[in-house]
Structure formats: structure tokens, C-alpha cells
């Protein structure tokens, strides 16, 4: 949506907080935006008014160099989020051959790390700020992945996979918040387009693994000494090194500023204004935002700083204040009003159902099809990686289509999410008719394409529907719901490698859902396949019930 679109939308509702626009409209920011929660007067009017002023300031600055560079470095997080689950799937056969252990334990370790990372980094970004969390996640991933390449046994490997996954799990909760809080409202759809980096992550991982694992791995577990099975180690060194390269670009090359909305939410208005002006200067523009505009909001609300006690600046007081920030305030903020609580609850349900649906399918599809006479023929390394690359490439147009669809009138985020989720379920049902490897690959291409659209929208709309001061925590909650349900089910470790890897080559929740069912359950039933498809259909319908539509409105 263009700047003029926002300016032409000035007839929007004012509600009981009329002062927060009219009385502060003396401000000099020449662009006006309307936020997602404008129709919900129950939210803190001071915070909402300040967020609108910052939204107006970024819309006035426009999309410039800083935001486009941020699109690249934030994309590293999407890249990592889809790369590392694929990495673990790709190294599974050679590490099982070398260490002779139950492969699903590696996946369990990784998913526990992903769960911890999603929960911890989302909350940490609301407590300590976006900047440090944004930078350190890639560093953790790179360091411990490189260390994992030297693992002497499967216990060390599984443990290090869990630790590197703590870094991976924090990428999207933090990176989506960072990107959303710097782009003007007219370009928030780019948060959906960022999912194109997912496809790149999967594609790069597949292409690098192909020669390394194919040429430097044991043929079987019968005779597999370390010296003959170096491929997976080389692969971890390469991917860990790539993460360190991304970290260097983020930390030493790109000058990352702290989020102005985060600073404002923590009462640091002067720093927020300073950052806005630094972004404007970086883009070769000027901003009319002043500290007085934000202070005027507080004066109008009768919440000025006069009469406040001086803050205790001792070390002890600083520690106490930091510990208090880990209280439930950020969680309560996500349920502050009835409408916001309804929205947050629906998002949690959608994330949880999808987190259960994908691994249910991937955990049972191979056996289901085999028992119905499917002949998958060649499971060679060539077929495996050929299919993997095809599915990786399919994801690119899916991300671009999602970015276009979310801006369409009458469709927007909710409609795109609902349609793509339902069609993903339809393709899943259709894949049960496959009787050859190529037929299953065709259906996999279909639901890989639509699931890329689905996840692109889901990862974008979730942070858009959380207030800035609680956004990291909201991302952590929905991500954790997805991981918890993912931990309960998972794919068979390596049945019919050529087809299982292809079926798994989707999102991080898809390929490496942890192995509790894979380890202990009876896979001879077809019920989970139909339950999985039904979960996608239900998730798509629930998406239509979301009370807010972010299209054309700024997040706050």
C-alpha cells in the first residue's frame, strides 16, 4: 500500500481515545497511518498514540537503504531457520551408520533446542532489546555447529545439535520483530516476502550436501570408520562457517540500531527519536519527528514525569529491575483486551495445529503408501538430492506469490492464510494416491508451494498482531506451541530414504519433528494421515476468524 493510500484513509475511526490523534496532531510529521488495533479502544492510549507517531515518522522517511539492507540481514534468520532442520535430515544416515544409534534421538535433541530457543529469545528480546538478540543467535548456531562436526560420539552430537538449535529457534521470533519495527506501513508486506530466504536456505543446504555426503560417506553401517565417513563433518563445518560469515556481516558490517518502538515501550523516548533520525540520515532523508511530540502524548494523558521519585541507580536496584521484567506483564499484554485475547488465542491454536499436522503426515506417509502397493523404486543419492533441489526451487515463487496476495483487497493476510492452509491440506490428502516416487514428488511440489505461501503469511501476520512491547513474547508463545506439538510426533528415521527426505523437505517443523511417536508408536495405521489433513483444513477455517486484518494498517 502506498503512502497516499494511508493518507486517503483518514476518515477512520477515532474511538474514545480521540485526544491521542487530535490533540497531538499538532505534530510536524506529515504522514498519517492507521494501526491494526485502532478499533480497540481498550489498549493503553498513551502507548498506542506514541506508536502511531513512530509509524508516521517511518512512513514519512519511506523505504530506503537501511530497510533494504535490513531485508538482507534479517533474511539470514529465515535462511538459518529452514537450513538447519534440513541439515540434520541430510546427515542422519551417515551419522547413524557411524555411531550406530537410534536416529530419532538426534531429532529429539534438535527439537528440544528449537523449543527452548523460541521461548527464550522471544522473551529476551522484549527484556534486553532486539539488537543483541538479533546478533547473537547466528553466532550460537555457527559456533556449536562447527563444534558438532568434531563430535566423537552420538551423545556429543545430539547435545551440540540441541545447543545450536537454541540459536536457530530464536531467529524468527526476533528477526520478524526487528524487521517489522523498522519498515514503513506501506511495505509491511515484505515481511511475507522474507520467506523467500527459506527456500534459499533449503536449496543451499541441499546443493552443498550433495557432493560432500555423497562422496565422503560410508555405504552402510557394516564397515563405517570415522576416516571413511567424513562427509557429514565437512558439511557441518561448511554450514557452521556460513553462519559465522552471516554473523560477521550482521555484527561488523551492518550498523544495527535498537528498535525505536522497543525503546519507546521501555520509556526511552529520547533514544527512540534519535534512532529514527539516524535511519532517516542513513536513507538520505530528513525526519520531522521530535521528542516533544512523544512527551506531548504523556502530558495530554496526565502521565507526565513530574513528581516521580528519583530512580535508584545502584547495581542491586538494576539487578532487581531486570529480574522484574521477567514477570508476566508481557504475557498479560497479549491478553489485555477481549479482542486482543481472542486474536492471540486463535494464533496459538493455528500454530499448534500446524505444528502437529505436518509431522503427523511425514511420520506415517511412507508406511501408509507402502502398505497400499506403492513402488518408490530408486532411492539413490541422485534421486534423493534431485527431489530435494526441486522442492527447494518450488518454494521461491511461493514466497513471491504470498507477498502479492497479502496486499489484495478483500483477501489480505487472513484470506491468503486461510486459502493456502486449506489447499495445503488438500494436496496432502491427494498425495495418499501416489504409487510411484515421481507421483509423490508431484504432490509434494504442490503442498511445498502452498505451504511456503502459508508459512510466509503465518510468520508475518503473527508479529503484526502483537503490540511491540510484547511482540517478542507473543512470537515466543506461538513458536513454542508449534514446537511442543512437533516434539510429540515425527518421521521415521530413514525408511526409504529417497522418498522420506523429499516428503520432509519443507519447513523446519516438517522434516525434523521429534521422534516420540517415531520411536515408540505403531505406524501401521492410516488414521494420522487423515487427521493431519483435517488439521490443515480446520487451521485454514480458524484463520478466517482472526478479528484483526493488518492489510493497509501499521503494526504498533
Coordinates of C-alpha atoms in Angstrom, one line a residue:
X1 CA 0.0 0.0 0.0
X2 CA 1.4 3.4 -1.0
X3 CA 1.9 6.5 1.2
X4 CA -1.1 8.2 -0.4
X5 CA -3.3 5.2 0.4
X6 CA -2.6 5.8 4.0
X7 CA -3.2 9.5 3.7
X8 CA -6.5 8.9 1.9
X9 CA -7.7 6.7 4.7
X10 CA -8.0 9.5 7.2
X11 CA -11.7 9.0 7.7
X12 CA -11.0 6.1 10.0
X13 CA -12.5 5.6 13.5
X14 CA -11.3 7.7 16.4
X15 CA -13.0 6.0 19.4
X16 CA -12.8 7.1 23.0
X17 CA -9.1 8.0 22.7
X18 CA -9.9 11.0 20.4
X19 CA -7.3 13.1 22.2
X20 CA -4.5 10.8 21.1
X21 CA -4.9 11.9 17.5
X22 CA -6.5 15.3 17.6
X23 CA -4.5 16.9 20.5
X24 CA -1.2 15.5 19.3
X25 CA -1.9 16.2 15.7
X26 CA 0.0 19.5 16.0
X27 CA 3.0 17.3 15.4
X28 CA 5.0 18.0 12.3
X29 CA 5.1 14.5 10.9
X30 CA 3.4 15.0 7.6
X31 CA 2.2 11.4 7.0
X32 CA -0.6 9.7 8.9
X33 CA -1.1 6.0 9.3
X34 CA -3.7 3.9 10.9
X35 CA -2.8 1.0 13.1
X36 CA -4.1 -2.6 13.4
X37 CA -5.7 -2.0 16.9
X38 CA -7.3 1.3 16.1
X39 CA -10.8 -0.2 16.6
X40 CA -9.9 -1.5 20.0
X41 CA -10.0 1.5 22.5
X42 CA -9.2 -0.7 25.5
X43 CA -5.5 -0.7 24.7
X44 CA -3.2 1.7 26.5
X45 CA -3.9 5.0 24.7
X46 CA -0.5 6.5 25.5
X47 CA 1.4 3.6 24.1
X48 CA -0.9 3.5 21.1
X49 CA -0.6 7.2 20.3
X50 CA 3.2 7.1 20.6
X51 CA 3.4 4.0 18.4
X52 CA 1.3 5.9 15.8
X53 CA 3.6 8.8 15.8
X54 CA 6.6 6.5 15.2
X55 CA 4.7 4.8 12.4
X56 CA 4.0 8.2 10.9
X57 CA 7.7 9.0 11.1
X58 CA 8.8 5.8 9.4
X59 CA 6.2 6.3 6.7
X60 CA 7.5 9.9 6.2
X61 CA 11.0 8.5 5.8
X62 CA 9.9 5.8 3.4
X63 CA 11.5 2.6 2.4
X64 CA 15.2 3.3 2.0
X65 CA 18.7 1.9 2.1
X66 CA 18.6 0.9 5.7
X67 CA 15.4 -1.1 5.4
X68 CA 16.6 -2.9 2.2
X69 CA 19.9 -3.8 3.9
X70 CA 17.8 -5.0 6.9
X71 CA 15.8 -7.1 4.5
X72 CA 19.0 -8.9 3.6
X73 CA 20.5 -9.4 7.1
X74 CA 17.1 -10.3 8.6
X75 CA 16.8 -12.8 5.8
X76 CA 19.8 -14.7 7.2
X77 CA 17.5 -15.7 10.1
X78 CA 14.9 -17.2 7.7
X79 CA 17.7 -18.9 5.8
X80 CA 19.0 -20.4 9.1
X81 CA 15.6 -21.4 10.3
X82 CA 15.0 -23.7 7.3
X83 CA 18.6 -24.7 6.7
X84 CA 19.4 -26.4 10.0
X85 CA 16.4 -28.9 10.2
X86 CA 17.3 -29.9 6.6
X87 CA 21.0 -30.3 7.7
X88 CA 20.0 -32.7 10.4
X89 CA 17.9 -34.7 8.0
X90 CA 20.7 -34.8 5.5
X91 CA 23.4 -36.1 7.9
X92 CA 21.1 -38.6 9.6
X93 CA 22.0 -41.7 7.6
X94 CA 25.8 -41.2 7.8
X95 CA 25.8 -40.4 11.5
X96 CA 23.6 -43.4 12.2
X97 CA 26.0 -45.6 10.2
X98 CA 29.0 -44.3 12.1
X99 CA 27.6 -44.2 15.6
X100 CA 25.0 -47.0 15.4
X101 CA 22.3 -45.3 17.4
X102 CA 18.6 -44.6 17.0
X103 CA 18.4 -41.6 14.6
X104 CA 15.3 -40.0 16.1
X105 CA 17.2 -39.1 19.2
X106 CA 19.2 -36.6 17.1
X107 CA 15.9 -35.1 16.0
X108 CA 14.6 -35.0 19.6
X109 CA 17.7 -33.1 20.7
X110 CA 17.3 -30.6 17.9
X111 CA 13.6 -30.0 18.6
X112 CA 14.2 -29.5 22.3
X113 CA 16.7 -26.9 21.4
X114 CA 14.3 -25.2 18.9
X115 CA 11.6 -25.1 21.6
X116 CA 14.0 -23.6 24.2
X117 CA 15.3 -21.1 21.6
X118 CA 11.8 -20.0 20.5
X119 CA 10.7 -19.5 24.1
X120 CA 13.8 -17.8 25.4
X121 CA 14.9 -15.4 22.7
X122 CA 11.3 -14.1 22.1
X123 CA 11.0 -13.1 25.7
X124 CA 14.6 -11.9 25.9
X125 CA 14.1 -9.5 23.0
X126 CA 11.3 -7.8 25.0
X127 CA 13.6 -7.6 28.1
X128 CA 17.0 -6.8 26.8
X129 CA 16.1 -5.4 23.4
X130 CA 16.2 -6.6 19.8
X131 CA 19.8 -5.7 18.9
X132 CA 21.8 -8.1 20.9
X133 CA 19.4 -11.0 20.5
X134 CA 19.3 -10.3 16.7
X135 CA 23.1 -10.7 16.5
X136 CA 23.9 -13.5 18.9
X137 CA 21.5 -16.1 17.6
X138 CA 23.6 -16.7 14.4
X139 CA 26.8 -16.7 16.5
X140 CA 25.5 -19.5 18.7
X141 CA 24.3 -21.5 15.8
X142 CA 27.7 -21.2 13.9
X143 CA 30.0 -21.9 16.9
X144 CA 28.2 -25.1 18.1
X145 CA 27.6 -26.4 14.6
X146 CA 31.3 -26.3 13.9
X147 CA 32.0 -27.9 17.2
X148 CA 29.4 -30.7 16.3
X149 CA 31.5 -31.5 13.3
X150 CA 34.2 -32.9 15.6
X151 CA 31.8 -35.0 17.7
X152 CA 33.4 -38.2 19.0
X153 CA 30.1 -40.0 19.6
X154 CA 26.3 -39.6 19.2
X155 CA 25.8 -38.2 22.7
X156 CA 28.1 -35.3 21.9
X157 CA 26.4 -34.8 18.5
X158 CA 22.9 -34.8 19.9
X159 CA 23.9 -32.4 22.7
X160 CA 25.5 -30.0 20.4
X161 CA 22.6 -30.2 17.9
X162 CA 20.3 -29.2 20.8
X163 CA 22.6 -26.2 21.6
X164 CA 23.0 -24.9 18.1
X165 CA 19.2 -25.3 17.8
X166 CA 18.7 -22.8 20.7
X167 CA 20.2 -20.2 18.4
X168 CA 18.2 -21.4 15.4
X169 CA 14.9 -21.3 17.4
X170 CA 15.4 -17.6 18.2
X171 CA 15.9 -16.4 14.6
X172 CA 12.3 -15.8 13.6
X173 CA 10.8 -14.6 16.8
X174 CA 13.5 -11.9 17.0
X175 CA 14.1 -11.2 13.3
X176 CA 10.5 -10.8 12.4
X177 CA 10.0 -8.2 15.2
X178 CA 13.2 -6.3 14.2
X179 CA 12.2 -6.1 10.5
X180 CA 8.6 -5.2 11.2
X181 CA 9.5 -2.3 13.6
X182 CA 11.7 -0.6 11.0
X183 CA 9.7 -0.8 7.8
X184 CA 7.0 1.8 6.9
X185 CA 3.5 0.5 7.0
X186 CA 3.3 0.7 3.2
X187 CA 5.9 -2.0 3.0
X188 CA 4.9 -4.4 5.8
X189 CA 4.1 -7.0 3.1
X190 CA 7.8 -7.5 2.7
X191 CA 7.7 -9.5 6.0
X192 CA 5.9 -12.1 4.0
X193 CA 8.3 -11.9 1.1
X194 CA 11.2 -12.6 3.5
X195 CA 10.1 -16.3 3.4
X196 CA 12.0 -16.4 0.0
X197 CA 15.1 -16.9 2.2
X198 CA 13.6 -20.1 3.5
X199 CA 13.8 -21.6 0.0
X200 CA 17.3 -20.3 -0.4
X201 CA 18.4 -22.0 2.9
X202 CA 17.0 -25.3 1.8
X203 CA 18.5 -25.0 -1.7
X204 CA 22.0 -24.1 -0.5
X205 CA 22.0 -26.9 2.1
X206 CA 20.9 -29.5 -0.5
X207 CA 23.5 -28.4 -3.0
X208 CA 26.4 -28.3 -0.6
X209 CA 25.5 -31.6 1.0
X210 CA 25.1 -33.4 -2.3
X211 CA 28.9 -33.7 -3.2
X212 CA 30.1 -33.9 0.4
X213 CA 27.8 -36.5 1.8
X214 CA 27.5 -38.5 -1.5
X215 CA 31.3 -38.7 -2.0
X216 CA 32.6 -38.9 1.6
X217 CA 30.2 -41.3 3.4
X218 CA 30.1 -45.0 4.2
X219 CA 27.9 -47.2 2.1
X220 CA 26.5 -49.0 5.1
X221 CA 26.8 -49.4 8.9
X222 CA 28.6 -52.7 8.5
X223 CA 32.0 -51.1 7.9
X224 CA 31.9 -47.4 8.7
X225 CA 35.0 -46.0 10.5
X226 CA 35.4 -42.3 11.0
X227 CA 38.1 -41.9 8.3
X228 CA 35.7 -43.2 5.7
X229 CA 32.7 -41.1 6.8
X230 CA 33.9 -37.5 6.9
X231 CA 31.2 -36.1 4.6
X232 CA 28.7 -35.1 7.3
X233 CA 31.5 -33.5 9.3
X234 CA 32.7 -31.4 6.3
X235 CA 29.0 -30.4 5.8
X236 CA 28.7 -29.2 9.4
X237 CA 31.9 -27.3 9.1
X238 CA 30.7 -25.6 5.9
X239 CA 27.3 -24.7 7.2
X240 CA 28.6 -23.6 10.6
X241 CA 31.2 -21.4 8.8
X242 CA 28.4 -19.9 6.7
X243 CA 26.5 -18.9 9.9
X244 CA 29.7 -17.3 11.2
X245 CA 30.0 -15.4 8.0
X246 CA 26.4 -14.2 8.3
X247 CA 27.2 -13.2 11.9
X248 CA 30.2 -11.1 10.8
X249 CA 28.0 -9.3 8.3
X250 CA 25.3 -8.6 10.9
X251 CA 27.6 -7.5 13.7
X252 CA 30.6 -5.9 12.0
X253 CA 29.4 -4.7 8.6
X254 CA 25.7 -3.7 9.1
X255 CA 25.1 -0.9 11.7
X256 CA 22.1 -2.3 13.5
X257 CA 20.1 0.2 15.6
X258 CA 17.9 -0.7 18.5
X259 CA 14.2 -0.7 17.6
X260 CA 12.6 2.7 18.3
X261 CA 9.3 1.1 19.3
X262 CA 11.1 -1.1 21.8
X263 CA 12.8 1.9 23.2
X264 CA 9.6 3.8 23.4
X265 CA 7.8 0.9 25.1
X266 CA 10.6 0.9 27.7
X267 CA 10.2 4.7 28.3
X268 CA 13.3 5.7 26.4
X269 CA 11.7 8.2 24.1
X270 CA 14.8 10.3 23.5
X271 CA 16.7 7.3 22.3
X272 CA 13.8 6.3 20.1
X273 CA 13.7 9.7 18.4
X274 CA 17.5 9.6 17.9
X275 CA 17.3 6.2 16.2
X276 CA 14.5 7.5 13.8
X277 CA 16.7 10.4 12.8
X278 CA 19.7 8.1 12.3
X279 CA 17.7 5.9 10.0
X280 CA 16.5 9.0 8.1
X281 CA 20.1 10.2 7.7
X282 CA 21.2 6.7 6.5
X283 CA 18.5 6.8 3.9
X284 CA 19.4 10.4 2.8
X285 CA 16.1 11.8 4.1
X286 CA 15.0 14.0 7.0
X287 CA 12.5 13.4 9.7
X288 CA 10.3 15.9 11.4
X289 CA 9.9 13.8 14.5
X290 CA 10.8 15.5 17.8
X291 CA 10.9 14.3 21.4
X292 CA 8.3 17.0 22.2
X293 CA 5.7 15.1 20.1
X294 CA 6.1 12.0 22.3
X295 CA 6.2 14.0 25.5
X296 CA 3.0 15.8 24.5
X297 CA 1.2 12.5 24.4
X298 CA 2.0 11.9 28.1
X299 CA 1.1 15.5 29.0
X300 CA -2.3 15.1 27.3
X301 CA -2.9 11.9 29.2
X302 CA -1.8 13.4 32.5
X303 CA 1.1 11.0 32.8
X304 CA 4.0 13.4 32.8
X305 CA 7.2 12.8 34.6
X306 CA 6.7 15.5 37.3
X307 CA 6.6 14.3 40.9
X308 CA 8.2 10.9 40.2
X309 CA 10.8 9.7 42.6
X310 CA 14.4 9.6 41.5
X311 CA 15.4 6.2 40.3
X312 CA 17.8 4.1 42.3
X313 CA 20.9 3.7 40.1
X314 CA 22.7 1.2 42.4
X315 CA 23.8 -2.2 41.0
X316 CA 21.5 -4.0 43.3
X317 CA 18.5 -2.0 42.1
X318 CA 19.5 -2.6 38.5
X319 CA 19.5 -6.3 39.0
X320 CA 16.1 -6.2 40.8
X321 CA 14.6 -4.2 37.9
X322 CA 16.0 -6.7 35.4
X323 CA 14.5 -9.6 37.2
X324 CA 11.2 -8.0 37.5
X325 CA 11.0 -7.6 33.7
X326 CA 10.7 -11.4 33.5
X327 CA 7.3 -11.3 35.2
X328 CA 4.1 -11.9 33.5
X329 CA 3.5 -8.4 32.2
X330 CA 4.5 -9.3 28.6
X331 CA 2.2 -12.2 28.6
X332 CA -0.7 -10.2 30.1
X333 CA -0.2 -7.6 27.5
X334 CA -1.1 -10.2 24.8
X335 CA -4.5 -10.7 26.5
X336 CA -5.0 -7.1 27.6
X337 CA -8.4 -6.7 25.9
X338 CA -11.1 -9.2 25.0
X339 CA -10.5 -8.7 21.3
X340 CA -6.7 -9.0 21.6
X341 CA -7.0 -12.1 23.8
X342 CA -9.2 -13.7 21.2
X343 CA -6.7 -12.9 18.5
X344 CA -3.8 -14.2 20.5
X345 CA -5.6 -17.4 21.4
X346 CA -6.5 -18.1 17.8
X347 CA -2.9 -17.6 16.7
X348 CA -1.7 -20.1 19.3
X349 CA -4.3 -22.6 18.2
X350 CA -3.3 -22.3 14.5
X351 CA 0.4 -22.6 15.2
X352 CA -0.2 -25.6 17.4
X353 CA -2.4 -27.4 14.9
X354 CA 0.0 -26.9 12.1
X355 CA 2.9 -28.0 14.3
X356 CA 1.0 -31.2 14.8
X357 CA -0.3 -31.7 11.3
X358 CA 3.0 -31.7 9.3
X359 CA 4.9 -34.2 11.4
X360 CA 1.9 -36.5 11.6
X361 CA 1.9 -36.7 7.8
X362 CA 5.6 -37.1 7.4
X363 CA 5.8 -39.6 10.2
X364 CA 3.3 -42.0 8.7
X365 CA 3.1 -41.3 4.9
X366 CA 5.9 -43.7 3.9
X367 CA 4.4 -46.7 5.6
X368 CA 0.9 -45.8 4.6
X369 CA 1.8 -45.7 0.9
X370 CA 3.9 -48.8 1.1
X371 CA 1.1 -50.8 2.5
X372 CA -1.1 -49.8 -0.4
X373 CA 1.2 -51.1 -3.1
X374 CA 3.3 -48.0 -3.8
X375 CA 6.6 -48.7 -5.6
X376 CA 9.1 -45.9 -5.0
X377 CA 11.8 -47.6 -7.0
X378 CA 15.2 -45.9 -6.9
X379 CA 16.1 -44.4 -3.5
X380 CA 19.6 -43.5 -4.7
X381 CA 21.5 -40.4 -3.6
X382 CA 20.9 -38.8 -7.0
X383 CA 17.1 -39.2 -6.7
X384 CA 17.2 -38.0 -3.1
X385 CA 19.1 -34.8 -3.8
X386 CA 17.3 -34.2 -7.2
X387 CA 14.0 -34.2 -5.4
X388 CA 15.4 -32.0 -2.6
X389 CA 16.6 -29.4 -5.1
X390 CA 13.3 -29.4 -7.0
X391 CA 11.3 -28.8 -3.8
X392 CA 13.7 -26.1 -2.8
X393 CA 13.2 -24.2 -6.0
X394 CA 9.5 -24.6 -5.8
X395 CA 9.5 -22.5 -2.6
X396 CA 10.8 -19.3 -4.3
X397 CA 7.7 -18.5 -6.3
X398 CA 5.5 -19.4 -3.3
X399 CA 7.1 -16.7 -1.2
X400 CA 6.7 -14.1 -4.0
X401 CA 3.1 -15.1 -4.5
X402 CA 2.4 -14.7 -0.8
X403 CA 3.8 -11.2 -0.8
X404 CA 1.5 -10.2 -3.6
X405 CA -1.6 -11.9 -2.3
X406 CA -1.5 -10.4 1.2
X407 CA -2.0 -6.9 -0.3
X408 CA -5.0 -7.8 -2.4
X409 CA -8.3 -6.1 -1.3
X410 CA -10.9 -8.5 0.2
X411 CA -8.1 -11.1 0.6
X412 CA -5.4 -9.7 2.7
X413 CA -3.5 -11.7 5.3
X414 CA -6.4 -13.6 6.7
X415 CA -7.8 -14.7 3.3
X416 CA -4.3 -15.7 2.0
X417 CA -3.5 -17.7 5.1
X418 CA -6.9 -19.5 5.0
X419 CA -6.7 -20.4 1.3
X420 CA -3.1 -21.5 1.4
X421 CA -3.6 -23.6 4.5
X422 CA -6.7 -25.3 3.2
X423 CA -5.1 -26.1 -0.2
X424 CA -2.0 -27.5 1.6
X425 CA -4.4 -29.9 3.3
X426 CA -6.0 -30.8 0.0
X427 CA -2.6 -31.6 -1.5
X428 CA -1.7 -33.7 1.5
X429 CA -4.9 -35.8 1.0
X430 CA -4.1 -36.1 -2.7
X431 CA -0.6 -37.3 -2.0
X432 CA -2.0 -40.5 -0.5
X433 CA -3.0 -41.6 -4.0
X434 CA 0.7 -41.7 -5.1
X435 CA 2.0 -45.1 -6.1
X436 CA 5.4 -44.0 -7.6
X437 CA 8.2 -41.8 -6.5
X438 CA 7.5 -39.3 -9.2
X439 CA 3.8 -39.1 -8.4
X440 CA 4.6 -38.4 -4.7
X441 CA 7.2 -35.8 -5.8
X442 CA 4.5 -34.1 -7.9
X443 CA 2.1 -33.9 -4.9
X444 CA 5.0 -32.8 -2.7
X445 CA 5.7 -30.0 -5.1
X446 CA 2.1 -28.8 -4.7
X447 CA 1.9 -28.8 -1.0
X448 CA 5.5 -27.4 -0.7
X449 CA 4.4 -24.5 -2.9
X450 CA 1.2 -23.8 -0.9
X451 CA 2.9 -24.4 2.5
X452 CA 5.5 -21.8 1.5
X453 CA 2.7 -19.3 1.0
X454 CA 1.1 -20.4 4.2
X455 CA 4.2 -20.1 6.4
X456 CA 5.2 -16.9 4.8
X457 CA 1.9 -15.3 5.8
X458 CA 1.8 -17.0 9.2
X459 CA 5.2 -15.8 10.2
X460 CA 4.3 -12.3 9.0
X461 CA 0.8 -11.9 10.4
X462 CA 1.7 -13.2 13.9
X463 CA 4.1 -10.3 14.8
X464 CA 1.8 -7.8 13.1
X465 CA -1.0 -8.8 15.5
X466 CA 1.2 -8.4 18.7
X467 CA 1.9 -5.0 20.2
X468 CA 5.6 -4.0 20.0
X469 CA 6.3 -4.1 23.7
X470 CA 5.0 -7.7 23.9
X471 CA 5.8 -8.8 20.3
X472 CA 8.9 -11.0 21.2
X473 CA 6.9 -12.8 23.9
X474 CA 4.0 -13.3 21.5
X475 CA 6.3 -14.8 18.9
X476 CA 7.8 -17.0 21.6
X477 CA 4.4 -18.3 22.7
X478 CA 3.2 -19.2 19.3
X479 CA 6.5 -20.7 18.3
X480 CA 6.7 -22.7 21.5
X481 CA 3.2 -24.1 20.9
X482 CA 4.3 -25.2 17.4
X483 CA 7.5 -26.8 18.8
X484 CA 5.7 -28.6 21.7
X485 CA 3.2 -30.3 19.3
X486 CA 6.1 -31.0 17.0
X487 CA 8.0 -32.8 19.7
X488 CA 5.2 -35.3 20.2
X489 CA 5.4 -36.8 16.7
X490 CA 8.0 -37.2 13.9
X491 CA 9.1 -39.1 10.8
X492 CA 10.6 -42.5 10.7
X493 CA 14.4 -42.1 10.9
X494 CA 15.3 -43.4 7.4
X495 CA 12.8 -45.6 5.8
X496 CA 13.0 -45.4 2.0
X497 CA 15.5 -42.5 2.1
X498 CA 14.8 -41.3 -1.3
X499 CA 11.1 -40.6 -0.6
X500 CA 11.1 -39.7 3.1
X501 CA 13.7 -36.9 2.7
X502 CA 11.6 -35.5 -0.2
X503 CA 8.5 -35.6 1.9
X504 CA 10.2 -33.9 4.7
X505 CA 11.8 -31.1 2.7
X506 CA 9.6 -28.3 3.8
X507 CA 9.6 -26.1 6.9
X508 CA 11.7 -26.7 10.0
X509 CA 8.6 -28.2 11.7
X510 CA 8.2 -30.6 8.7
X511 CA 11.4 -32.5 8.4
X512 CA 12.6 -32.8 12.0
X513 CA 9.6 -33.1 14.2
X514 CA 10.9 -35.0 17.2
X515 CA 10.6 -38.8 17.4
X516 CA 8.4 -39.7 20.3
X517 CA 5.9 -41.4 18.1
X518 CA 8.6 -42.4 15.6
X519 CA 10.4 -44.2 18.5
X520 CA 7.5 -45.8 20.2
X521 CA 4.3 -45.8 18.1
X522 CA 2.8 -48.3 15.8
X523 CA 3.0 -46.9 12.3
X524 CA 0.7 -49.4 10.7
X525 CA -2.4 -47.2 10.8
X526 CA -3.7 -44.6 8.2
X527 CA -5.6 -42.6 10.8
X528 CA -2.8 -40.0 11.3
X529 CA -2.7 -39.2 7.6
X530 CA -6.4 -38.2 7.6
X531 CA -6.1 -36.4 11.0
X532 CA -3.2 -34.4 9.5
X533 CA -5.2 -33.3 6.5
X534 CA -8.2 -32.4 8.7
X535 CA -5.9 -30.3 10.9
X536 CA -4.9 -28.2 7.9
X537 CA -8.5 -27.7 6.9
X538 CA -9.5 -26.6 10.4
X539 CA -6.5 -24.3 10.7
X540 CA -7.5 -22.6 7.5
X541 CA -11.0 -22.0 8.8
X542 CA -9.8 -20.7 12.1
X543 CA -7.6 -18.2 10.3
X544 CA -10.8 -16.6 8.9
X545 CA -11.9 -15.9 12.5
X546 CA -9.0 -13.7 13.4
X547 CA -10.5 -10.3 14.5
X548 CA -7.8 -8.1 13.0
X549 CA -6.8 -7.7 9.4
X550 CA -3.4 -6.0 9.2
X551 CA -3.5 -5.2 5.5
X552 CA -3.2 -1.4 5.0
X553 CA -2.6 -0.8 8.7
X554 CA 0.6 -0.3 10.6
X555 CA 1.6 -2.6 13.5
X556 CA 2.1 -0.8 16.8

